Amino acid sequence: MCGIIGYVGKQDIVPILIEGLKKLEYRGYDSAGIAVLNGDEVQIRRVKGKIKILEDSLREEQLKGTYGLGHTRWATHGRPSEENAHPHRDCSHSIVVVHNGIIENYIEIKNTLKAEGHKFVTETDTEVIAHLVEKYYSNSLESAVQKAVKELVGNFAISVVSKNEKDTIVTAKVGPPTVIGLGEGENFISSDLNPLLSYTQEIIFLEDGEMAVITPNSVRFSDFEGNSLEKKAEHITWSPLMVEKQGYKHFMLKEIFEQPQVIRDTLAGRLSLDSGKVFLDEIGVSESTLQTVKRVVIIACGTSYHAGLVGKCFIETLAGVPTDVVYASEYRYEDYILEDNTLAVPVSQSGETADTLAAFKSIVEKNNPSLAVCNVLNSSIGRTADGVLLTHAGPEIGVAATKTFSAQMAALALLSIRLAKVRGAISMEDNIVLMKDLQRIPHKMEEILMRAKEIEKIAQQFVSYSHFLYLGRWVSFPIALEGALKLKEISYIHAEGYPGGEMKHGPIALIDEKMPTMVVIPRDRVYDKMLSNISEIKTRMGYVIAVAFEDDQGILDKVDKVIPIPATNPLFSPFLTTIPLQLFAYYIASIRGADVDQPRNLAKSVTVE
Ligand code: M6R
């Protein structure tokens, strides 16, 4: 995944492109570049590495112009290098392209263009686009781009400028997102909303197969055949403050602390304690479908997959509907038996993850009812589903998902209560109790966050360890997986999440004084079983840290360290148990000096297979 920003207007363009790229940097950060056009001059600056390096280089030698493009890269074709960094140009250096996605037939196109005399200077797939546009350019950039995109196979969001068409950006997409921001005498394009929030809240989302021609005072839309399209602007409510660190050292820490509010926002207006109803009018799946579905299949990757595993516990426990949770990347190549009466629920923060989208599309083709859980408005996955259960987490900038994980669990809790209610699986009394339990979660999260300093102190003791085991059972097993994932991805420490009962079937061989175990042990139906697992570790000299209810005095002499959390309905304990594990991973990574918000090799959402 890469990030694209484009501007056309009267302001000094470089700060707009650089600030925009910084807000998109979570999408990829191995190289970056900008193109600034000024009259007949095309000025390109590209660097290997982060936006900061690009910014420093621009400070030394400034560029001026009125329109241009910026790009931050997550390499797919061609190693990260200055040469392979975008923007890319044609032979005459008059056409400039930035691209997010993959051109699958680029070798074929490249060979044809080479035979026609085009000279290539990079290893990227993107460069073919610049040469294709050059090939088709006579006097209209729009029509040259139109002809070029029809030859491309794969997925792409591209933006193109030419020194021959002043103050004009042409953009087109099939796959990755493109958002157009409308200003006064200026317009913007971007890969997501974040860079635009400081300038405008009037937004138009480009759909697949559409292109736009953007000048300071106009935006025209068409399809790839040249047919004009009318598109309406949407007013979005995200504010610029949401994409600032607001005094926190890292976005991840800020986002961990935002979780109580995120849960409040995701529940807001959706629960009625009087009627016991969960209002999910927007989900696009009728009450009769919810009453009759025989199975739910949750499709997701990474942290969203872990939220799906928690969702499975919610749905099966409350509504009694059998639920499968599948890795999207595996689903595509398995022979999953998808029955007619199965509700498909893709869970994806970005709504753009390529594996999730592809797996989900193969389900949609079979006409199964579907409902997406997404955090980003108008995402590809959301648009593919019958409806969207939107999580109101706001923009998440840290590459490691935290607040969106909690929001996804909240959305799945709402869905499961709704399913339980419409299917008559729970009494009115239990229904109300569950709702109240959910509503109390944000306050309990705040209590845990007030103890962040204590968790930091515990983290300090473990910064130099190289291996961790995370254990949990039932609803805490996904939390063990998620805790281990958080530690791995931001601190580069090896960590394994395991179901507590499975430990004796193998991982127990790893236990010694150098491999601490983080145990997630709320007082729930598997509490005693988990205590036995702890004792198995202790008898093998293992060090145990337990996340346990604060009123659980019994745990104190069974483990080495306890991180207490407020007691809650055990089914909803994942909302609470996850926070100490996020903080533990955060502080270890931060103390080790790791790049917490932009860990190596990762991108916020993975839009390639
Ligand atoms: O946008 P999505 O929720 O579909 O992304 C799925 C995963 O790529 C994502 O959760 C990833 O595992 C994060 N780095 C986890 O912190």
Coordinates of C-alpha atoms and ligand atoms in Angstrom, one line a residue:
M1 CA 0.0 0.0 0.0
C2 CA 1.2 3.5 -0.8
G3 CA -0.1 7.0 -0.1
I4 CA -0.8 9.6 -2.8
I5 CA -1.4 13.3 -2.3
G6 CA -2.1 15.9 -5.0
Y7 CA -2.8 19.6 -5.0
V8 CA -3.8 22.3 -7.5
G9 CA -4.3 25.9 -6.3
K10 CA -2.6 29.0 -5.2
Q11 CA -0.9 28.0 -2.0
D12 CA 2.7 27.2 -1.6
I13 CA 2.5 23.5 -2.7
V14 CA 5.5 21.9 -1.0
P15 CA 4.2 22.2 2.7
I16 CA 0.8 20.9 1.6
L17 CA 2.4 17.9 -0.1
I18 CA 4.8 17.2 2.8
E19 CA 2.2 17.6 5.5
G20 CA -0.1 15.4 3.5
L21 CA 2.5 12.7 3.0
K22 CA 3.2 12.7 6.8
K23 CA -0.4 11.9 7.4
L24 CA -0.3 9.2 4.8
E25 CA 3.1 7.8 5.9
Y26 CA 1.4 5.0 7.8
R27 CA 0.5 3.5 4.4
G28 CA 4.1 2.9 3.5
Y29 CA 7.4 4.5 4.4
D30 CA 10.3 3.0 2.5
S31 CA 10.7 5.9 0.1
A32 CA 9.0 9.1 -0.9
G33 CA 8.9 11.8 -3.5
I34 CA 7.1 14.8 -4.9
A35 CA 6.7 16.4 -8.3
V36 CA 6.1 20.2 -8.4
L37 CA 5.2 21.9 -11.6
N38 CA 5.8 25.4 -12.3
G39 CA 5.2 26.7 -15.8
D40 CA 7.3 24.5 -18.1
E41 CA 9.3 23.1 -15.4
V42 CA 8.8 19.6 -13.8
Q43 CA 10.7 19.4 -10.6
I44 CA 11.1 16.0 -9.0
R45 CA 12.6 15.2 -5.6
R46 CA 12.7 11.6 -4.4
V47 CA 14.5 9.9 -1.5
K48 CA 14.9 6.4 -0.1
G49 CA 13.5 6.4 3.4
K50 CA 11.0 8.4 5.3
I51 CA 9.2 11.7 4.7
K52 CA 11.6 13.4 7.2
I53 CA 14.5 12.8 4.8
L54 CA 12.5 14.2 1.9
E55 CA 11.5 17.2 4.0
D56 CA 15.2 17.8 5.0
S57 CA 16.3 17.6 1.3
L58 CA 13.6 20.1 0.3
R59 CA 14.7 22.5 3.1
E60 CA 18.1 22.6 1.6
E61 CA 16.9 23.2 -1.9
Q62 CA 13.4 24.5 -2.3
L63 CA 10.8 23.9 -5.0
K64 CA 8.0 26.2 -6.0
G65 CA 4.9 25.5 -8.0
T66 CA 1.1 25.6 -8.2
Y67 CA 0.3 21.9 -8.9
G68 CA 1.9 18.7 -8.2
L69 CA 1.9 15.2 -6.6
G70 CA 3.4 13.4 -3.6
H71 CA 3.9 9.8 -2.9
T72 CA 5.0 7.6 0.0
R73 CA 5.8 4.0 -0.9
W74 CA 5.6 0.5 0.4
A75 CA 7.6 -1.4 -2.2
T76 CA 6.1 -4.2 -4.2
H77 CA 7.9 -4.1 -7.5
G78 CA 11.5 -2.9 -7.3
R79 CA 13.5 -2.5 -4.1
P80 CA 13.2 0.6 -2.0
S81 CA 15.6 3.1 -3.6
E82 CA 15.6 6.7 -4.8
E83 CA 15.3 5.5 -8.4
N84 CA 12.3 3.4 -7.7
A85 CA 10.6 6.0 -5.5
H86 CA 7.6 7.7 -7.1
P87 CA 6.8 10.0 -9.0
H88 CA 7.8 8.3 -12.3
R89 CA 8.2 10.0 -15.7
D90 CA 7.9 9.2 -19.4
C91 CA 10.9 9.5 -21.8
S92 CA 10.4 13.2 -22.4
H93 CA 10.0 14.0 -18.7
S94 CA 6.8 15.9 -19.3
I95 CA 4.4 13.3 -17.9
V96 CA 4.5 12.5 -14.2
V97 CA 2.7 9.6 -12.5
V98 CA 2.1 8.4 -8.9
H99 CA 0.5 5.0 -8.3
N100 CA -0.9 2.9 -5.5
G101 CA -1.5 -0.7 -6.3
I102 CA 0.0 -3.3 -8.7
I103 CA -0.1 -3.5 -12.4
E104 CA -0.1 -7.2 -13.1
N105 CA 0.6 -7.1 -16.8
Y106 CA 3.4 -4.5 -16.6
I107 CA 6.1 -6.8 -18.0
E108 CA 4.0 -7.4 -21.2
I109 CA 3.3 -3.6 -21.5
K110 CA 6.9 -2.8 -20.8
N111 CA 8.2 -5.2 -23.5
T112 CA 5.8 -3.7 -26.1
L113 CA 6.7 -0.1 -25.1
K114 CA 10.5 -1.0 -25.2
A115 CA 10.1 -2.4 -28.7
E116 CA 8.4 0.9 -29.6
G117 CA 11.5 2.8 -28.4
H118 CA 10.5 3.8 -24.8
K119 CA 13.4 3.9 -22.4
F120 CA 12.8 2.6 -18.9
V121 CA 15.0 3.6 -15.9
T122 CA 13.3 1.9 -12.9
E123 CA 12.4 -1.6 -11.7
T124 CA 8.8 -0.6 -11.0
D125 CA 5.5 -1.6 -12.5
T126 CA 4.4 2.1 -12.3
E127 CA 6.8 3.4 -14.9
V128 CA 4.8 1.7 -17.6
I129 CA 1.9 4.0 -16.9
A130 CA 3.9 7.1 -17.6
H131 CA 5.1 5.7 -20.9
L132 CA 1.7 4.5 -21.9
V133 CA 0.3 8.0 -21.2
E134 CA 3.1 9.4 -23.3
K135 CA 2.3 7.0 -26.1
Y136 CA -1.3 8.1 -26.2
Y137 CA -0.8 11.8 -25.6
S138 CA -1.6 14.1 -28.5
N139 CA -3.3 17.1 -27.0
S140 CA -5.4 15.9 -24.0
L141 CA -4.0 14.4 -20.8
E142 CA -7.5 13.2 -19.9
S143 CA -7.9 11.2 -23.1
A144 CA -4.3 9.8 -22.9
V145 CA -5.0 8.6 -19.4
Q146 CA -8.3 7.1 -20.4
K147 CA -6.6 5.1 -23.2
A148 CA -3.8 4.0 -20.9
V149 CA -5.9 2.8 -18.0
K150 CA -7.9 0.5 -20.4
E151 CA -4.7 -1.4 -21.0
L152 CA -3.8 -1.9 -17.3
V153 CA -4.6 -5.2 -15.5
G154 CA -4.5 -5.2 -11.7
N155 CA -5.5 -2.6 -9.2
F156 CA -4.5 1.0 -9.3
A157 CA -5.2 4.5 -8.0
I158 CA -3.1 6.8 -10.2
S159 CA -2.7 10.5 -10.5
V160 CA -1.0 12.1 -13.5
V161 CA 0.2 15.6 -14.3
S162 CA 1.8 17.0 -17.4
K163 CA 3.8 20.1 -18.0
N164 CA 1.7 20.6 -21.1
E165 CA -1.5 21.0 -19.1
K166 CA -1.0 23.6 -16.5
D167 CA -2.8 23.3 -13.2
T168 CA -4.5 20.0 -14.0
I169 CA -4.4 16.6 -12.3
V170 CA -6.0 13.6 -13.9
T171 CA -6.8 10.7 -11.5
A172 CA -8.3 7.3 -12.1
K173 CA -8.9 4.2 -10.0
V174 CA -9.7 0.5 -9.9
G175 CA -9.2 -0.8 -6.4
P176 CA -7.3 1.4 -4.0
P177 CA -9.1 4.4 -2.6
T178 CA -9.0 7.9 -4.0
V179 CA -10.6 10.9 -2.2
I180 CA -11.1 14.3 -3.8
G181 CA -11.2 17.3 -1.4
L182 CA -13.0 20.4 -2.7
G183 CA -11.7 23.8 -1.7
E184 CA -12.1 27.4 -2.7
G185 CA -10.0 28.0 -5.7
E186 CA -8.0 24.9 -4.9
N187 CA -8.6 21.2 -5.0
F188 CA -6.9 18.1 -3.6
I189 CA -6.6 14.4 -4.2
S190 CA -5.5 11.9 -1.5
S191 CA -5.5 8.2 -0.7
D192 CA -7.6 8.9 2.4
L193 CA -9.3 11.6 4.3
N194 CA -6.5 12.4 6.8
P195 CA -4.4 14.9 4.8
L196 CA -7.6 16.8 3.7
L197 CA -9.1 17.5 7.0
S198 CA -7.1 20.7 7.6
Y199 CA -8.4 22.2 4.4
T200 CA -11.9 20.9 3.7
Q201 CA -14.6 18.6 4.9
E202 CA -16.3 18.5 1.5
I203 CA -15.3 15.2 -0.1
I204 CA -16.0 13.1 -3.1
F205 CA -15.0 9.4 -3.2
L206 CA -13.9 8.2 -6.6
E207 CA -15.4 4.8 -7.4
D208 CA -13.8 1.9 -9.4
G209 CA -13.7 2.6 -13.1
E210 CA -14.0 6.3 -12.6
M211 CA -11.6 9.1 -13.4
A212 CA -11.5 12.8 -12.6
V213 CA -9.9 15.9 -14.1
I214 CA -9.1 18.4 -11.3
T215 CA -8.2 22.0 -11.7
P216 CA -8.2 24.8 -9.1
N217 CA -11.9 25.7 -9.9
S218 CA -13.4 22.5 -11.2
V219 CA -13.6 18.8 -10.9
R220 CA -15.0 16.8 -13.8
F221 CA -15.8 13.1 -13.6
S222 CA -16.1 10.4 -16.2
D223 CA -15.9 6.7 -16.7
F224 CA -13.0 5.0 -18.7
E225 CA -15.2 5.3 -21.8
G226 CA -15.3 9.0 -21.5
N227 CA -19.0 9.2 -20.4
S228 CA -19.5 12.1 -18.0
L229 CA -20.6 11.4 -14.5
E230 CA -22.3 13.5 -11.9
K231 CA -21.0 13.0 -8.4
K232 CA -22.2 14.7 -5.2
A233 CA -19.9 15.9 -2.4
E234 CA -20.3 14.5 1.1
H235 CA -19.7 16.5 4.3
I236 CA -17.5 14.5 6.6
T237 CA -17.4 15.0 10.4
W238 CA -13.8 13.9 11.2
S239 CA -11.8 16.9 12.5
P240 CA -8.2 17.8 11.8
L241 CA -7.4 17.3 15.5
M242 CA -8.1 13.6 15.1
V243 CA -4.9 13.2 13.1
E244 CA -2.6 15.0 15.4
K245 CA -0.7 13.5 18.3
Q246 CA -2.0 16.0 20.8
G247 CA 0.9 15.8 23.1
Y248 CA 1.3 12.0 23.1
K249 CA 4.7 10.7 22.2
H250 CA 3.2 8.3 19.6
F251 CA -0.1 8.0 17.8
M252 CA -0.3 4.4 19.2
L253 CA -0.3 5.7 22.8
K254 CA -2.9 8.3 22.0
E255 CA -5.0 5.7 20.3
I256 CA -4.8 3.3 23.2
F257 CA -6.0 6.2 25.5
E258 CA -8.9 7.0 23.1
Q259 CA -10.5 3.6 23.6
P260 CA -13.1 4.5 26.2
Q261 CA -14.4 7.3 23.9
V262 CA -14.3 5.0 20.9
I263 CA -16.5 2.4 22.6
R264 CA -18.9 5.2 23.7
D265 CA -19.0 6.5 20.1
T266 CA -19.5 3.0 18.6
L267 CA -22.4 2.2 21.1
A268 CA -23.9 5.7 20.9
G269 CA -27.5 5.8 19.7
R270 CA -27.5 2.0 19.1
L271 CA -28.7 0.7 22.4
S272 CA -32.2 1.2 23.9
L273 CA -32.4 0.1 27.5
D274 CA -36.2 0.6 27.5
S275 CA -37.0 -1.7 24.6
G276 CA -33.9 -3.9 24.8
K277 CA -33.4 -3.1 21.1
V278 CA -30.1 -2.7 19.3
F279 CA -30.5 -0.2 16.5
L280 CA -28.5 -1.2 13.5
D281 CA -30.7 0.1 10.8
E282 CA -27.7 0.8 8.5
I283 CA -26.6 -2.8 8.3
G284 CA -28.6 -3.7 5.2
V285 CA -29.5 -7.1 6.5
S286 CA -33.2 -7.6 7.3
E287 CA -34.6 -8.8 10.6
S288 CA -35.9 -11.9 8.9
T289 CA -32.5 -12.7 7.6
L290 CA -31.0 -12.3 11.0
Q291 CA -33.7 -14.6 12.3
T292 CA -33.1 -17.4 9.8
V293 CA -29.3 -17.4 9.1
K294 CA -27.9 -20.8 10.1
R295 CA -24.3 -19.7 10.3
V296 CA -22.0 -16.7 10.4
V297 CA -18.7 -16.6 8.6
I298 CA -16.3 -13.8 9.7
I299 CA -13.5 -13.1 7.2
A300 CA -10.5 -11.0 8.3
C301 CA -6.8 -10.6 8.6
G302 CA -4.4 -9.7 11.5
T303 CA -5.9 -7.9 14.4
S304 CA -9.3 -7.8 12.7
Y305 CA -9.1 -11.6 12.6
H306 CA -8.6 -11.6 16.4
A307 CA -11.6 -9.3 16.8
G308 CA -13.5 -11.9 14.7
L309 CA -12.5 -14.7 17.1
V310 CA -13.9 -12.6 20.0
G311 CA -17.0 -12.0 17.9
K312 CA -17.4 -15.7 17.5
C313 CA -17.6 -16.1 21.3
F314 CA -20.1 -13.3 21.5
I315 CA -22.3 -14.7 18.7
E316 CA -22.2 -18.3 19.8
T317 CA -22.7 -17.6 23.5
L318 CA -25.4 -15.0 23.1
A319 CA -27.3 -16.0 19.9
G320 CA -26.3 -19.6 19.6
V321 CA -25.5 -19.2 15.9
P322 CA -22.5 -21.4 14.7
T323 CA -19.8 -19.0 13.7
D324 CA -16.6 -19.6 11.7
V325 CA -13.7 -17.2 11.6
V326 CA -11.5 -17.5 8.6
Y327 CA -8.2 -15.9 7.6
A328 CA -9.1 -14.2 4.4
S329 CA -5.7 -15.1 2.9
E330 CA -6.4 -18.8 3.5
Y331 CA -10.1 -18.8 2.6
R332 CA -9.4 -18.0 -1.0
Y333 CA -7.5 -21.2 -1.5
E334 CA -9.5 -23.5 0.8
D335 CA -12.6 -25.5 -0.1
Y336 CA -14.8 -23.8 2.6
I337 CA -18.3 -25.1 2.4
L338 CA -20.3 -22.0 2.2
E339 CA -24.0 -22.8 2.8
D340 CA -26.8 -20.6 1.4
N341 CA -28.0 -19.5 4.8
T342 CA -24.7 -18.1 5.9
L343 CA -24.2 -14.5 6.8
A344 CA -20.8 -13.2 5.7
V345 CA -19.2 -10.6 7.9
P346 CA -15.9 -9.2 6.7
V347 CA -14.1 -7.3 9.5
S348 CA -11.6 -4.7 8.3
Q349 CA -10.4 -1.5 9.8
S350 CA -9.4 0.0 6.5
G351 CA -12.0 -1.8 4.4
E352 CA -9.2 -2.1 1.8
T353 CA -7.3 -5.2 2.8
A354 CA -6.8 -7.1 -0.5
D355 CA -7.1 -10.6 0.9
T356 CA -10.3 -9.7 2.8
L357 CA -11.8 -8.0 -0.2
A358 CA -11.0 -10.8 -2.5
A359 CA -12.3 -13.5 -0.2
F360 CA -15.4 -11.5 0.5
K361 CA -16.1 -10.9 -3.1
S362 CA -16.0 -14.6 -3.8
I363 CA -18.7 -15.0 -1.1
V364 CA -20.8 -12.1 -2.5
E365 CA -20.8 -13.7 -5.9
K366 CA -22.8 -16.6 -4.3
N367 CA -25.4 -14.1 -3.2
N368 CA -25.0 -14.7 0.6
P369 CA -26.3 -11.9 2.8
S370 CA -23.4 -9.8 4.1
L371 CA -22.6 -7.1 6.6
A372 CA -19.2 -5.4 6.8
V373 CA -17.6 -4.1 10.0
C374 CA -15.3 -1.3 8.9
N375 CA -13.9 1.9 10.3
V376 CA -13.3 3.8 7.1
L377 CA -16.3 5.4 5.3
N378 CA -17.0 4.3 1.8
S379 CA -14.3 1.6 1.8
S380 CA -14.1 -1.1 -0.9
I381 CA -15.2 -3.8 1.5
G382 CA -18.0 -1.7 2.8
R383 CA -19.3 -0.9 -0.7
T384 CA -19.2 -4.6 -1.6
A385 CA -21.4 -5.6 1.4
D386 CA -25.2 -5.3 1.7
G387 CA -24.6 -2.9 4.6
V388 CA -21.9 -1.6 6.9
L389 CA -21.7 -1.6 10.7
L390 CA -19.4 1.4 11.0
T391 CA -17.0 1.5 14.0
H392 CA -16.6 5.0 15.2
A393 CA -13.0 4.9 16.1
G394 CA -11.9 7.9 14.1
P395 CA -8.7 7.8 12.0
E396 CA -6.1 5.3 13.3
I397 CA -2.6 6.4 12.4
G398 CA -0.4 4.0 14.4
V399 CA 0.3 1.0 12.2
A400 CA -0.5 -1.3 15.1
A401 CA -4.2 -1.5 15.4
T402 CA -5.5 -0.7 19.0
K403 CA -8.6 1.4 19.2
T404 CA -10.1 -0.1 16.0
F405 CA -9.7 -3.6 17.6
S406 CA -11.8 -2.5 20.5
A407 CA -14.3 -0.8 18.2
Q408 CA -14.6 -4.0 16.1
M409 CA -15.3 -6.0 19.3
A410 CA -18.0 -3.4 20.3
A411 CA -19.6 -3.7 16.8
L412 CA -19.6 -7.5 17.0
A413 CA -21.1 -7.3 20.5
L414 CA -23.9 -5.2 19.2
L415 CA -24.5 -7.6 16.3
S416 CA -24.6 -10.5 18.7
I417 CA -27.0 -8.9 21.0
R418 CA -29.2 -8.0 18.1
L419 CA -29.0 -11.5 16.7
A420 CA -29.8 -13.0 20.1
K421 CA -32.8 -10.6 20.6
V422 CA -34.4 -11.2 17.1
R423 CA -33.9 -15.0 17.4
G424 CA -35.4 -15.1 20.9
A425 CA -32.2 -16.6 22.3
I426 CA -32.1 -14.4 25.4
S427 CA -34.6 -13.1 27.8
M428 CA -35.5 -9.4 28.0
E429 CA -33.9 -9.3 31.4
D430 CA -30.6 -10.8 30.2
N431 CA -30.7 -8.5 27.2
I432 CA -30.9 -5.4 29.4
V433 CA -28.1 -6.7 31.7
L434 CA -25.8 -7.3 28.7
M435 CA -26.5 -3.8 27.4
K436 CA -25.7 -2.3 30.8
D437 CA -22.5 -4.4 31.0
L438 CA -21.4 -3.1 27.7
Q439 CA -22.2 0.5 28.6
R440 CA -20.0 0.2 31.7
I441 CA -17.0 -0.9 29.7
P442 CA -15.7 2.6 28.8
H443 CA -15.5 3.7 32.5
K444 CA -13.7 0.5 33.4
M445 CA -11.2 1.1 30.5
E446 CA -10.5 4.5 32.0
E447 CA -9.7 2.9 35.3
I448 CA -7.1 0.7 33.6
L449 CA -5.6 3.6 31.7
M450 CA -5.2 5.5 34.9
R451 CA -2.7 2.7 35.9
A452 CA -0.7 3.0 32.7
K453 CA 2.4 4.1 34.7
E454 CA 2.4 0.8 36.7
I455 CA 2.3 -1.1 33.4
E456 CA 5.2 1.0 32.2
K457 CA 7.2 -0.1 35.2
I458 CA 6.5 -3.7 34.6
A459 CA 7.4 -3.3 31.0
Q460 CA 10.8 -1.8 32.1
Q461 CA 11.7 -5.1 33.7
F462 CA 11.2 -7.0 30.5
V463 CA 12.7 -4.8 27.8
S464 CA 15.7 -7.1 27.3
Y465 CA 13.8 -10.4 27.0
S466 CA 13.8 -12.0 23.5
H467 CA 10.8 -14.4 23.8
F468 CA 7.4 -14.3 25.3
L469 CA 4.5 -16.7 25.6
Y470 CA 0.9 -15.3 25.8
L471 CA -1.8 -17.7 27.0
G472 CA -5.6 -17.4 27.3
R473 CA -8.6 -19.6 26.9
W474 CA -12.1 -19.2 25.4
V475 CA -12.7 -15.5 25.1
S476 CA -9.2 -14.7 26.3
F477 CA -7.5 -16.8 23.7
P478 CA -7.9 -14.2 20.9
I479 CA -6.6 -11.6 23.4
A480 CA -3.5 -13.7 23.9
L481 CA -3.0 -13.8 20.2
E482 CA -3.5 -10.1 19.9
G483 CA -1.2 -9.3 22.8
A484 CA 1.5 -11.4 21.1
L485 CA 0.9 -9.7 17.8
K486 CA 1.2 -6.3 19.3
L487 CA 4.5 -7.1 21.0
K488 CA 5.9 -8.7 17.8
E489 CA 5.0 -6.0 15.4
I490 CA 6.2 -3.0 17.3
S491 CA 9.1 -4.2 19.4
Y492 CA 10.3 -7.1 17.1
I493 CA 10.4 -9.4 20.1
H494 CA 9.3 -13.0 19.4
A495 CA 6.0 -13.7 21.1
E496 CA 3.6 -16.6 20.7
G497 CA -0.1 -16.6 21.5
Y498 CA -1.5 -19.9 22.5
P499 CA -4.7 -21.4 24.0
G500 CA -3.7 -22.2 27.6
G501 CA -4.8 -25.9 27.3
E502 CA -2.6 -26.4 24.2
M503 CA 0.6 -25.4 26.0
K504 CA 1.2 -28.9 27.3
H505 CA 1.1 -30.2 23.7
G506 CA 4.3 -28.5 22.7
P507 CA 5.1 -25.0 23.8
I508 CA 5.7 -26.0 27.3
A509 CA 9.1 -27.3 26.1
L510 CA 10.1 -23.6 25.6
I511 CA 9.4 -22.6 29.2
D512 CA 12.4 -21.5 31.3
E513 CA 13.5 -18.5 33.2
K514 CA 14.2 -16.6 30.0
M515 CA 10.8 -17.0 28.5
P516 CA 8.1 -15.1 30.5
T517 CA 4.5 -15.9 30.1
M518 CA 1.7 -13.4 30.0
V519 CA -1.5 -15.0 31.1
V520 CA -4.9 -13.6 30.5
I521 CA -7.1 -14.9 33.3
P522 CA -10.4 -13.1 34.0
R523 CA -12.6 -15.0 36.4
D524 CA -14.6 -16.9 33.8
R525 CA -15.7 -20.4 32.9
V526 CA -12.1 -21.5 32.3
Y527 CA -10.5 -19.8 35.3
D528 CA -9.7 -23.0 37.2
K529 CA -8.3 -24.6 34.0
M530 CA -6.1 -21.6 33.5
L531 CA -4.8 -21.8 37.1
S532 CA -3.7 -25.4 36.3
N533 CA -1.8 -24.1 33.2
I534 CA -0.1 -21.4 35.4
S535 CA 1.0 -24.1 37.8
E536 CA 2.5 -26.1 34.9
I537 CA 4.6 -23.1 34.0
K538 CA 5.6 -22.3 37.6
T539 CA 6.9 -25.8 38.2
R540 CA 9.2 -25.4 35.2
M541 CA 10.8 -22.1 36.6
G542 CA 8.7 -20.0 34.2
Y543 CA 8.0 -16.3 35.2
V544 CA 4.2 -15.5 35.0
I545 CA 2.6 -12.1 34.6
A546 CA -1.2 -12.3 34.9
V547 CA -3.9 -9.9 33.7
A548 CA -6.6 -10.7 36.3
F549 CA -9.7 -9.1 37.9
E550 CA -8.7 -6.8 40.8
D551 CA -10.9 -8.6 43.3
D552 CA -9.1 -11.9 42.5
Q553 CA -7.0 -12.2 45.6
G554 CA -6.4 -15.9 44.9
I555 CA -4.2 -15.2 41.9
L556 CA -1.6 -13.1 43.9
D557 CA 0.4 -16.0 45.3
K558 CA 0.2 -18.1 42.2
V559 CA 2.0 -15.8 39.8
D560 CA 5.0 -13.5 39.9
K561 CA 3.2 -10.3 38.9
V562 CA -0.5 -9.2 38.5
I563 CA -1.9 -6.5 36.3
P564 CA -5.3 -5.9 37.9
I565 CA -8.3 -4.9 35.8
P566 CA -11.9 -4.1 37.0
A567 CA -14.2 -7.1 37.2
T568 CA -16.8 -7.3 34.4
N569 CA -19.1 -9.7 32.7
P570 CA -16.5 -12.4 31.6
L571 CA -17.8 -12.4 28.1
F572 CA -16.9 -8.8 27.7
S573 CA -13.6 -9.1 29.5
P574 CA -11.6 -8.8 26.2
F575 CA -12.4 -5.1 26.1
L576 CA -10.5 -4.8 29.4
T577 CA -7.8 -7.5 29.2
T578 CA -6.6 -6.2 25.8
I579 CA -5.6 -2.8 27.2
P580 CA -2.7 -3.9 29.6
L581 CA -1.3 -6.0 26.7
Q582 CA -1.4 -3.0 24.3
L583 CA 0.3 -0.8 26.9
F584 CA 2.9 -3.5 27.8
A585 CA 3.8 -3.9 24.1
Y586 CA 3.8 -0.1 23.6
Y587 CA 6.1 0.6 26.6
I588 CA 8.5 -2.2 25.8
A589 CA 8.8 -0.9 22.2
S590 CA 9.0 2.7 23.2
I591 CA 11.7 2.0 25.8
R592 CA 13.7 0.0 23.3
G593 CA 13.6 3.1 21.0
A594 CA 11.6 1.3 18.3
D595 CA 9.7 3.2 15.6
V596 CA 6.4 2.5 17.3
D597 CA 4.0 4.1 14.9
Q598 CA 5.8 2.8 11.8
P599 CA 7.3 -0.6 12.5
R600 CA 9.7 -2.0 9.9
N601 CA 8.3 -3.9 6.9
L602 CA 4.7 -3.1 7.8
A603 CA 2.0 -1.0 6.2
K604 CA -1.3 0.1 7.8
S605 CA -3.4 -1.8 5.4
V606 CA -2.2 -4.4 3.0
T607 CA -3.7 -3.7 -0.4
V608 CA -1.7 -6.4 -2.2
E609 CA -2.1 -10.1 -2.0
Ligands
M6R1 O1 -7.5 -2.9 7.7 P1 -7.6 -4.3 8.2 O2 -8.3 -4.4 9.5 O3 -8.3 -5.2 7.2 O4 -6.1 -4.8 8.4 C1 -5.9 -6.1 8.8 C2 -4.5 -6.3 9.2 O5 -3.6 -6.0 8.2 C3 -4.1 -5.5 10.4 O6 -5.0 -5.7 11.5 C4 -2.7 -5.7 10.9 O7 -2.5 -7.0 11.4 C5 -2.2 -4.7 11.9 N1 -0.8 -4.4 11.7 C6 -2.3 -5.2 13.3 O8 -1.8 -4.3 14.2

